[in-house]
mmCIF file of C-alpha atoms in Angstrom:
data_model
loop_
_atom_site.group_PDB
_atom_site.id
_atom_site.type_symbol
_atom_site.label_atom_id
_atom_site.label_comp_id
_atom_site.label_asym_id
_atom_site.label_seq_id
_atom_site.Cartn_x
_atom_site.Cartn_y
_atom_site.Cartn_z
ATOM 1 C CA MET L 30 53.419 -23.339 21.332
ATOM 2 C CA THR L 31 54.032 -27.071 21.768
ATOM 3 C CA ASP L 32 51.391 -29.598 22.837
ATOM 4 C CA GLU L 33 53.417 -30.238 25.963
ATOM 5 C CA THR L 34 53.342 -26.576 26.949
ATOM 6 C CA ALA L 35 49.654 -26.265 26.121
ATOM 7 C CA SER L 36 48.723 -29.277 28.202
ATOM 8 C CA ALA L 37 50.858 -28.046 31.109
ATOM 9 C CA ALA L 38 49.122 -24.658 31.112
ATOM 10 C CA HIS L 39 45.726 -26.312 30.836
ATOM 11 C CA ARG L 40 46.510 -28.696 33.687
ATOM 12 C CA GLN L 41 47.542 -25.743 35.820
ATOM 13 C CA ALA L 42 44.258 -23.969 35.065
ATOM 14 C CA VAL L 43 42.294 -27.086 35.997
ATOM 15 C CA GLU L 44 44.265 -27.377 39.234
ATOM 16 C CA LEU L 45 43.680 -23.726 40.147
ATOM 17 C CA SER L 46 39.968 -24.112 39.526
ATOM 18 C CA ASN L 47 39.938 -27.082 41.930
ATOM 19 C CA GLY L 48 38.263 -28.998 39.136
ATOM 20 C CA ASP L 49 34.939 -27.403 40.092
ATOM 21 C CA GLY L 50 33.947 -26.243 36.613
ATOM 22 C CA GLU L 51 34.753 -26.089 32.935
ATOM 23 C CA VAL L 52 38.010 -24.509 31.856
ATOM 24 C CA PHE L 53 37.589 -22.327 28.769
ATOM 25 C CA GLY L 54 40.406 -21.897 26.297
ATOM 26 C CA PRO L 55 42.920 -21.425 25.070
ATOM 27 C CA LEU L 56 41.446 -17.987 24.409
ATOM 28 C CA LYS L 57 42.599 -16.054 21.359
ATOM 29 C CA GLY L 58 45.917 -14.302 21.876
ATOM 30 C CA TYR L 59 49.383 -14.073 20.348
ATOM 31 C CA HIS L 60 51.759 -13.599 23.275
ATOM 32 C CA HIS L 61 50.014 -15.731 25.901
ATOM 33 C CA GLU L 62 48.165 -19.004 26.247
ATOM 34 C CA THR L 63 45.097 -18.039 28.259
ATOM 35 C CA TYR L 64 42.415 -19.996 30.105
ATOM 36 C CA ALA L 65 39.348 -18.799 32.001
ATOM 37 C CA PHE L 66 37.523 -20.717 34.705
ATOM 38 C CA SER L 67 35.126 -20.225 37.610
ATOM 39 C CA LEU L 68 36.923 -19.108 40.737
ATOM 40 C CA PRO L 69 36.958 -21.605 43.581
ATOM 41 C CA GLU L 70 35.463 -20.617 46.894
ATOM 42 C CA GLY L 71 37.803 -18.496 48.989
ATOM 43 C CA ASN L 72 39.801 -17.042 46.100
ATOM 44 C CA PRO L 73 40.308 -13.323 46.841
ATOM 45 C CA LEU L 74 39.368 -12.395 43.276
ATOM 46 C CA GLY L 75 35.906 -13.800 43.922
ATOM 47 C CA ARG L 76 34.836 -10.583 45.639
ATOM 48 C CA ARG L 77 34.721 -8.785 42.269
ATOM 49 C CA PHE L 78 34.901 -11.433 39.568
ATOM 50 C CA GLN L 79 33.010 -14.592 38.653
ATOM 51 C CA ARG L 80 35.914 -16.114 36.774
ATOM 52 C CA GLY L 81 39.670 -15.995 36.845
ATOM 53 C CA LYS L 82 42.119 -15.932 33.976
ATOM 54 C CA LEU L 83 45.479 -17.714 33.793
ATOM 55 C CA ARG L 84 47.895 -16.281 31.235
ATOM 56 C CA ALA L 85 50.991 -18.361 30.485
ATOM 57 C CA PRO L 86 53.624 -16.795 28.167
ATOM 58 C CA ARG L 87 53.992 -18.690 24.910
ATOM 59 C CA PRO L 88 57.603 -19.868 24.585
ATOM 60 C CA GLY L 89 59.540 -18.701 21.554
ATOM 61 C CA VAL L 90 57.065 -15.964 20.596
ATOM 62 C CA PHE L 91 58.489 -13.395 18.190
ATOM 63 C CA TRP L 92 58.012 -9.879 19.587
ATOM 64 C CA TYR L 93 57.196 -7.210 17.005
ATOM 65 C CA ASP L 94 57.093 -4.452 19.621
ATOM 66 C CA ARG L 95 59.593 -3.271 22.200
ATOM 67 C CA ARG L 96 58.577 -4.678 25.572
ATOM 68 C CA CYS L 97 59.722 -2.995 28.771
ATOM 69 C CA PHE L 98 58.061 -4.778 31.703
ATOM 70 C CA ALA L 99 58.948 -8.422 32.194
ATOM 71 C CA SER L 100 55.717 -9.258 34.043
ATOM 72 C CA GLU L 101 52.309 -7.923 33.073
ATOM 73 C CA ASP L 102 50.900 -9.334 36.306
ATOM 74 C CA ARG L 103 53.400 -7.510 38.519
ATOM 75 C CA LEU L 104 52.717 -4.298 36.616
ATOM 76 C CA LEU L 105 48.974 -4.697 37.182
ATOM 77 C CA THR L 106 49.657 -5.327 40.869
ATOM 78 C CA ALA L 107 51.649 -2.080 41.058
ATOM 79 C CA LEU L 108 48.839 -0.172 39.313
ATOM 80 C CA LYS L 109 46.086 -1.349 41.627
ATOM 81 C CA GLY L 110 44.367 1.688 43.122
ATOM 82 C CA ARG L 111 46.113 3.989 40.639
ATOM 83 C CA VAL L 112 44.382 3.036 37.385
ATOM 84 C CA SER L 113 40.657 2.292 37.243
ATOM 85 C CA ARG L 114 38.978 -0.671 35.547
ATOM 86 C CA ILE L 115 41.967 -2.926 35.014
ATOM 87 C CA PRO L 116 42.057 -6.617 36.002
ATOM 88 C CA ASP L 117 42.811 -7.413 39.627
ATOM 89 C CA THR L 118 45.649 -9.889 40.129
ATOM 90 C CA VAL L 119 46.544 -12.369 42.840
ATOM 91 C CA GLU L 120 49.743 -14.412 43.161
ATOM 92 C CA VAL L 121 48.572 -17.971 43.842
ATOM 93 C CA ALA L 122 52.083 -19.475 43.857
ATOM 94 C CA GLU L 123 55.571 -18.170 43.248
ATOM 95 C CA ASN L 124 55.461 -16.213 39.968
ATOM 96 C CA ILE L 125 52.042 -17.675 39.108
ATOM 97 C CA PHE L 126 49.241 -15.115 38.941
ATOM 98 C CA LEU L 127 45.534 -15.144 38.319
ATOM 99 C CA GLN L 128 43.750 -12.165 36.815
ATOM 100 C CA GLY L 129 40.112 -11.324 37.209
ATOM 101 C CA PHE L 130 38.220 -12.166 34.010
ATOM 102 C CA ILE L 131 36.167 -9.233 32.691
ATOM 103 C CA GLU L 132 32.767 -10.499 31.572
ATOM 104 C CA GLY L 133 31.746 -8.588 28.467
ATOM 105 C CA ALA L 134 32.782 -7.795 24.903
ATOM 106 C CA PRO L 135 34.875 -5.228 23.031
ATOM 107 C CA PRO L 136 33.106 -1.926 22.344
ATOM 108 C CA ASN L 137 31.102 -1.752 19.115
ATOM 109 C CA ALA L 138 31.618 -5.488 18.563
ATOM 110 C CA GLY L 139 30.744 -6.317 14.971
ATOM 111 C CA ALA L 140 30.698 -2.670 13.865
ATOM 112 C CA LEU L 141 32.776 -1.378 10.963
ATOM 113 C CA PRO L 142 36.362 -0.364 11.838
ATOM 114 C CA GLY L 143 36.771 3.284 12.701
ATOM 115 C CA ARG L 144 33.512 3.712 14.558
ATOM 116 C CA PRO L 145 34.090 6.048 17.537
ATOM 117 C CA LEU L 146 33.452 5.027 21.115
ATOM 118 C CA THR L 147 30.262 6.134 22.827
ATOM 119 C CA ALA L 148 30.337 9.393 24.785
ATOM 120 C CA ARG L 149 30.403 7.433 28.056
ATOM 121 C CA HIS L 150 33.311 5.293 26.944
ATOM 122 C CA GLU L 151 35.211 8.285 25.577
ATOM 123 C CA GLN L 152 35.017 9.876 29.016
ATOM 124 C CA GLN L 153 36.326 6.674 30.609
ATOM 125 C CA LEU L 154 39.118 6.575 28.021
ATOM 126 C CA LEU L 155 40.050 10.145 28.946
ATOM 127 C CA GLN L 156 40.071 9.094 32.593
ATOM 128 C CA LEU L 157 42.503 6.322 31.655
ATOM 129 C CA PHE L 158 44.761 8.828 29.889
ATOM 130 C CA ARG L 159 44.769 11.058 32.976
ATOM 131 C CA GLU L 160 45.486 8.172 35.342
ATOM 132 C CA LEU L 161 48.365 6.914 33.201
ATOM 133 C CA VAL L 162 50.238 10.221 33.266
ATOM 134 C CA ALA L 163 49.472 10.589 36.985
ATOM 135 C CA VAL L 164 51.436 7.430 37.837
ATOM 136 C CA LYS L 165 54.843 8.405 39.145
ATOM 137 C CA THR L 166 57.395 6.428 37.171
ATOM 138 C CA SER L 167 59.429 5.923 40.349
ATOM 139 C CA GLU L 168 56.488 3.925 41.721
ATOM 140 C CA LEU L 169 57.195 1.303 39.053
ATOM 141 C CA ASP L 170 60.884 0.826 39.860
ATOM 142 C CA GLY L 171 60.082 -2.455 41.601
ATOM 143 C CA VAL L 172 58.435 -3.994 38.516
ATOM 144 C CA PRO L 173 61.016 -6.170 36.682
ATOM 145 C CA ARG L 174 62.172 -4.711 33.370
ATOM 146 C CA SER L 175 62.878 -6.547 30.128
ATOM 147 C CA CYS L 176 64.556 -3.636 28.328
ATOM 148 C CA GLU L 177 67.008 -0.900 29.198
ATOM 149 C CA PRO L 178 65.325 1.468 31.638
ATOM 150 C CA ASP L 179 63.926 4.732 30.306
ATOM 151 C CA GLY L 180 64.767 6.497 33.507
ATOM 152 C CA PRO L 181 68.116 6.459 35.350
ATOM 153 C CA GLY L 182 70.829 7.498 32.950
ATOM 154 C CA VAL L 183 68.257 8.506 30.336
ATOM 155 C CA ASP L 184 66.869 12.022 29.952
ATOM 156 C CA SER L 185 63.315 11.714 31.275
ATOM 157 C CA GLU L 186 62.070 14.286 28.752
ATOM 158 C CA ASP L 187 63.987 13.012 25.716
ATOM 159 C CA SER L 188 61.023 12.334 23.430
ATOM 160 C CA LEU L 189 63.219 12.007 20.345
ATOM 161 C CA GLY L 190 65.474 9.516 22.143
ATOM 162 C CA PHE L 191 62.419 7.478 23.071
ATOM 163 C CA LEU L 192 61.322 7.448 19.419
ATOM 164 C CA HIS L 193 64.825 6.401 18.360
ATOM 165 C CA ARG L 194 64.653 3.384 20.664
ATOM 166 C CA LEU L 195 61.321 2.340 19.148
ATOM 167 C CA ILE L 196 62.640 2.756 15.618
ATOM 168 C CA SER L 197 65.860 0.887 16.423
ATOM 169 C CA PHE L 198 63.871 -2.051 17.772
ATOM 170 C CA THR L 199 61.840 -2.297 14.560
ATOM 171 C CA GLU L 200 64.925 -1.763 12.422
ATOM 172 C CA ASN L 201 67.188 -4.278 14.156
ATOM 173 C CA ARG L 202 64.961 -6.800 15.922
ATOM 174 C CA VAL L 203 62.261 -7.069 13.263
ATOM 175 C CA TYR L 204 63.555 -5.970 9.846
ATOM 176 C CA ARG L 205 67.264 -6.837 9.931
ATOM 177 C CA ASP L 206 66.825 -10.041 11.929
ATOM 178 C CA GLY L 207 64.320 -11.206 9.315
ATOM 179 C CA LEU L 208 66.221 -10.228 6.170
ATOM 180 C CA ASP L 209 67.790 -13.649 5.584
ATOM 181 C CA VAL L 210 64.363 -15.289 5.420
ATOM 182 C CA TYR L 211 61.986 -12.503 4.410
ATOM 183 C CA GLY L 212 64.293 -10.176 2.469
ATOM 184 C CA GLU L 213 62.874 -11.183 -0.909
ATOM 185 C CA ILE L 214 59.349 -10.264 0.218
ATOM 186 C CA PHE L 215 60.469 -6.865 1.482
ATOM 187 C CA GLU L 216 62.376 -6.229 -1.741
ATOM 188 C CA ARG L 217 59.514 -7.166 -4.072
ATOM 189 C CA LEU L 218 57.046 -5.070 -2.099
ATOM 190 C CA GLY L 219 59.415 -2.111 -2.236
ATOM 191 C CA VAL L 220 59.928 -1.975 1.539
ATOM 192 C CA ARG L 221 63.390 -0.895 2.676
ATOM 193 C CA GLY L 222 64.890 -0.303 6.089
ATOM 194 C CA SER L 223 66.138 3.117 4.990
ATOM 195 C CA ALA L 224 62.598 4.403 5.627
ATOM 196 C CA LEU L 225 63.057 3.661 9.316
ATOM 197 C CA GLU L 226 66.414 5.412 9.380
ATOM 198 C CA ALA L 227 64.830 8.507 7.837
ATOM 199 C CA LEU L 228 62.209 8.616 10.590
ATOM 200 C CA LYS L 229 64.960 9.211 13.155
ATOM 201 C CA ALA L 230 65.420 12.737 11.827
ATOM 202 C CA PRO L 231 62.113 14.663 11.875
ATOM 203 C CA ARG L 232 61.948 17.655 9.539
ATOM 204 C CA ARG L 233 61.053 19.892 12.486
ATOM 205 C CA PRO L 234 62.601 19.914 15.980
ATOM 206 C CA PHE L 235 60.929 17.325 18.193
ATOM 207 C CA THR L 236 59.437 18.630 21.424
ATOM 208 C CA GLU L 237 60.533 17.294 24.797
ATOM 209 C CA ARG L 238 57.738 15.941 26.991
ATOM 210 C CA PRO L 239 58.009 14.424 30.491
ATOM 211 C CA TYR L 240 57.952 10.635 30.460
ATOM 212 C CA ALA L 241 54.881 8.802 31.701
ATOM 213 C CA LEU L 242 53.431 5.312 31.827
ATOM 214 C CA VAL L 243 52.175 4.240 28.396
ATOM 215 C CA HIS L 244 49.887 1.231 27.783
ATOM 216 C CA GLY L 245 51.168 1.083 24.204
ATOM 217 C CA ASP L 246 48.384 -1.005 22.652
ATOM 218 C CA LEU L 247 45.055 0.749 23.151
ATOM 219 C CA HIS L 248 42.925 -0.751 20.404
ATOM 220 C CA ARG L 249 39.374 -2.026 20.328
ATOM 221 C CA ARG L 250 40.169 -5.629 21.313
ATOM 222 C CA ASN L 251 42.062 -4.463 24.389
ATOM 223 C CA PHE L 252 38.943 -2.751 25.708
ATOM 224 C CA ILE L 253 36.127 -4.730 27.314
ATOM 225 C CA VAL L 254 32.662 -3.329 28.057
ATOM 226 C CA ASP L 255 31.398 -5.136 31.157
ATOM 227 C CA THR L 256 27.834 -6.126 31.978
ATOM 228 C CA THR L 257 27.162 -2.715 33.566
ATOM 229 C CA GLY L 258 28.443 -0.817 30.503
ATOM 230 C CA ASP L 259 31.815 0.295 31.888
ATOM 231 C CA LEU L 260 34.984 0.276 29.764
ATOM 232 C CA TRP L 261 37.892 -1.839 31.071
ATOM 233 C CA THR L 262 41.455 -1.967 29.731
ATOM 234 C CA ILE L 263 43.243 -5.319 29.402
ATOM 235 C CA ASP L 264 46.489 -6.709 27.930
ATOM 236 C CA TRP L 265 49.227 -4.518 29.412
ATOM 237 C CA GLU L 266 52.128 -6.585 28.068
ATOM 238 C CA LEU L 267 53.416 -3.793 25.780
ATOM 239 C CA ALA L 268 53.354 -1.108 28.477
ATOM 240 C CA MET L 269 56.419 1.094 28.820
ATOM 241 C CA ILE L 270 57.666 4.369 30.237
ATOM 242 C CA GLY L 271 58.165 7.070 27.656
ATOM 243 C CA ASP L 272 56.677 9.912 25.641
ATOM 244 C CA PRO L 273 52.962 10.185 26.517
ATOM 245 C CA LEU L 274 52.183 11.377 22.978
ATOM 246 C CA TYR L 275 53.104 7.881 21.777
ATOM 247 C CA GLU L 276 49.973 6.663 23.576
ATOM 248 C CA LEU L 277 47.756 8.952 21.535
ATOM 249 C CA ALA L 278 49.518 8.118 18.267
ATOM 250 C CA THR L 279 49.194 4.384 18.858
ATOM 251 C CA HIS L 280 45.530 4.678 19.819
ATOM 252 C CA LEU L 281 44.619 6.785 16.773
ATOM 253 C CA HIS L 282 46.566 4.479 14.450
ATOM 254 C CA LEU L 283 44.993 1.288 15.772
ATOM 255 C CA MET L 284 41.432 2.601 16.087
ATOM 256 C CA ARG L 285 41.420 4.024 12.541
ATOM 257 C CA TYR L 286 39.043 6.833 13.389
ATOM 258 C CA ALA L 287 37.737 9.175 10.725
ATOM 259 C CA ARG L 288 39.838 12.336 10.553
ATOM 260 C CA ARG L 289 37.244 14.456 12.356
ATOM 261 C CA ASP L 290 36.986 11.965 15.232
ATOM 262 C CA ALA L 291 40.772 11.634 15.446
ATOM 263 C CA GLN L 292 41.161 15.404 15.741
ATOM 264 C CA ARG L 293 38.492 15.545 18.427
ATOM 265 C CA ILE L 294 40.050 12.716 20.444
ATOM 266 C CA GLY L 295 43.465 14.334 20.105
ATOM 267 C CA ALA L 296 42.259 17.660 21.446
ATOM 268 C CA MET L 297 40.486 15.983 24.384
ATOM 269 C CA TRP L 298 43.593 13.900 25.140
ATOM 270 C CA ALA L 299 45.785 17.010 25.203
ATOM 271 C CA GLN L 300 43.471 18.870 27.564
ATOM 272 C CA SER L 301 43.105 15.837 29.846
ATOM 273 C CA VAL L 302 46.781 14.952 30.288
ATOM 274 C CA GLU L 303 48.038 18.513 30.446
ATOM 275 C CA GLY L 304 45.915 19.161 33.517
ATOM 276 C CA VAL L 305 47.587 16.260 35.332
ATOM 277 C CA LEU L 306 51.177 16.280 34.039
ATOM 278 C CA PRO L 307 52.127 19.758 32.788
ATOM 279 C CA GLY L 308 54.091 19.580 29.560
ATOM 280 C CA SER L 309 52.823 16.116 28.594
ATOM 281 C CA SER L 310 50.945 17.523 25.583
ATOM 282 C CA ARG L 311 53.593 20.086 24.662
ATOM 283 C CA GLY L 312 53.976 20.330 20.871
ATOM 284 C CA TRP L 313 51.526 17.503 20.299
ATOM 285 C CA GLU L 314 49.918 18.830 17.120
ATOM 286 C CA ARG L 315 53.316 19.344 15.470
ATOM 287 C CA ASP L 316 54.843 15.999 16.560
ATOM 288 C CA LEU L 317 51.819 13.725 16.204
ATOM 289 C CA PRO L 318 52.093 13.353 12.385
ATOM 290 C CA HIS L 319 55.673 12.102 12.729
ATOM 291 C CA LEU L 320 54.715 9.517 15.366
ATOM 292 C CA LEU L 321 51.803 8.412 13.189
ATOM 293 C CA ALA L 322 54.223 8.013 10.268
ATOM 294 C CA PHE L 323 56.338 5.726 12.447
ATOM 295 C CA LYS L 324 53.306 3.670 13.512
ATOM 296 C CA ARG L 325 52.196 3.243 9.897
ATOM 297 C CA THR L 326 55.685 2.242 8.831
ATOM 298 C CA GLN L 327 56.065 -0.135 11.772
ATOM 299 C CA SER L 328 52.774 -1.811 10.823
ATOM 300 C CA VAL L 329 54.138 -2.588 7.357
ATOM 301 C CA PHE L 330 57.205 -4.394 8.715
ATOM 302 C CA THR L 331 55.040 -6.233 11.253
ATOM 303 C CA ASP L 332 52.313 -7.273 8.808
ATOM 304 C CA VAL L 333 54.764 -8.341 6.098
ATOM 305 C CA MET L 334 56.510 -10.733 8.477
ATOM 306 C CA ARG L 335 53.362 -11.954 10.226
ATOM 307 C CA THR L 336 51.867 -12.989 6.899
ATOM 308 C CA ALA L 337 55.015 -14.870 5.917
ATOM 309 C CA ARG L 338 55.181 -16.590 9.294
ATOM 310 C CA MET L 339 51.500 -17.529 9.003
ATOM 311 C CA LEU L 340 52.204 -19.289 5.711
ATOM 312 C CA SER L 341 55.233 -21.117 7.048
ATOM 313 C CA ASP L 342 53.693 -22.067 10.414
ATOM 314 C CA GLY L 343 53.448 -25.844 10.253
ATOM 315 C CA THR L 344 53.997 -28.364 7.499
ATOM 316 C CA ASP L 345 51.328 -27.014 5.128
ATOM 317 C CA PRO L 346 50.898 -23.374 4.102
ATOM 318 C CA HIS L 347 47.770 -21.624 5.363
ATOM 319 C CA TRP L 348 46.517 -20.711 1.900
ATOM 320 C CA ARG L 349 42.984 -19.988 3.126
ATOM 321 C CA GLY L 350 44.248 -17.175 5.283
ATOM 322 C CA LEU L 351 46.414 -15.619 2.569
ATOM 323 C CA PRO L 352 43.814 -13.346 0.875
ATOM 324 C CA ALA L 353 42.828 -11.639 4.149
ATOM 325 C CA ALA L 354 46.454 -11.367 5.312
ATOM 326 C CA ALA L 355 47.616 -10.024 1.929
ATOM 327 C CA TRP L 356 44.786 -7.476 1.980
ATOM 328 C CA LYS L 357 45.999 -6.321 5.391
ATOM 329 C CA VAL L 358 49.565 -6.008 4.083
ATOM 330 C CA ARG L 359 48.361 -3.948 1.133
ATOM 331 C CA ARG L 360 46.268 -1.720 3.389
ATOM 332 C CA ALA L 361 49.354 -1.099 5.532
ATOM 333 C CA LEU L 362 51.420 -0.290 2.427
ATOM 334 C CA VAL L 363 48.839 2.247 1.263
ATOM 335 C CA ALA L 364 48.753 3.921 4.693
ATOM 336 C CA ALA L 365 52.566 4.113 4.847
ATOM 337 C CA GLN L 366 53.196 4.911 1.196
ATOM 338 C CA ARG L 367 54.579 8.376 1.909
ATOM 339 C CA PRO L 368 56.983 7.573 4.791
ATOM 340 C CA LEU L 369 58.117 4.442 2.924
ATOM 341 C CA GLY L 370 58.793 6.524 -0.200
ATOM 342 C CA LEU L 371 56.792 4.178 -2.431
ATOM 343 C CA ARG L 372 55.957 5.385 -5.937
ATOM 344 C CA GLY L 373 53.147 2.887 -6.122
ATOM 345 C CA VAL L 374 51.571 0.054 -4.155
ATOM 346 C CA PRO L 375 51.053 -3.442 -5.628
ATOM 347 C CA ASN L 376 47.469 -4.591 -5.973
ATOM 348 C CA LEU L 377 46.044 -7.506 -4.001
ATOM 349 C CA PRO L 378 46.796 -10.243 -6.601
ATOM 350 C CA GLN L 379 50.368 -8.969 -6.868
ATOM 351 C CA VAL L 380 50.848 -9.079 -3.094
ATOM 352 C CA MET L 381 49.480 -12.623 -3.007
ATOM 353 C CA THR L 382 51.820 -13.634 -5.835
ATOM 354 C CA VAL L 383 54.831 -12.308 -3.910
ATOM 355 C CA TYR L 384 53.971 -14.520 -0.943
ATOM 356 C CA THR L 385 53.060 -17.555 -3.058
ATOM 357 C CA GLU L 386 56.319 -17.481 -4.971
ATOM 358 C CA TRP L 387 58.312 -16.826 -1.804
ATOM 359 C CA TRP L 388 56.780 -19.845 -0.098
ATOM 360 C CA ARG L 389 57.433 -22.106 -3.071
ATOM 361 C CA ALA L 390 61.059 -20.975 -3.185
ATOM 362 C CA GLN L 391 61.390 -21.699 0.555
ATOM 363 C CA ALA L 392 59.745 -25.099 0.192
ATOM 364 C CA GLY L 393 61.846 -26.027 -2.813
#
């Protein structure tokens, strides 16, 4: 993000607020530059929200995940009345949208990772699962796409084909595109693209499930508990149409539940979606481990490159952030050790040494 772009987005937020109050931001976020501000009188969002949120795409952002809807705002507009507790949107000028800002905090803020949601929030999560599979994919045909459509010309129950497209994105757009710069890091950590190729051929036949709308990024920071205690879902930029079991796999992977909680959530998910979209949970217990293996492997490729890009972002390396980032890389390696075919995982000092020596070689 350049200073020019940042100032332009900030100026736009100030203009939309009519200069009546303080503009907060940029708020934390990777894909967008985001500002929040009090809504001016007469703004239609003011009926439900105290503040609005302007999200401007960051130019040149590297996407680690396959993205299928070109406009999060237009997707949210299409989902209004179909999915509960998502931000309202209003188009204030051509292709410029405001979202309602959810006042609150992520669930279990400050708690240790893996803590389950409260019973109330679990029920609202299950409601979200049901509403997602209830959306008719044809109702989203008018939302601009940024990838090949998983619909016309594509078998709408081809769950293995959907997985292949996810794997191919990670293999070609993340791993192979980064080999010239980050290949040495991958090599020294023992990470090879052949692990992704192997994931394309599950040991057991993969079950076909009808395609549905998938949020694709249901983790703790994309949930907000509002001032009345309700659970809202934000950040729909990675939404796609595909295998509904991918939603469960992504959620379990990102939330890092204890095994008992993960099994319980899985069973409740299956019962919830099956009652709305018959077949959507077909074969879920057999196929879920393979999707989880993909998510763990994908996280390794993502975290390896994010850490390298963090070090090389700017003129001076971000050495202070290296220990935490290297610990995250090692944690991902441990989780994906089996699908990656690793005999062993380097310890934290060894991971840090790999990145330190890589950076010095790049700088030299």
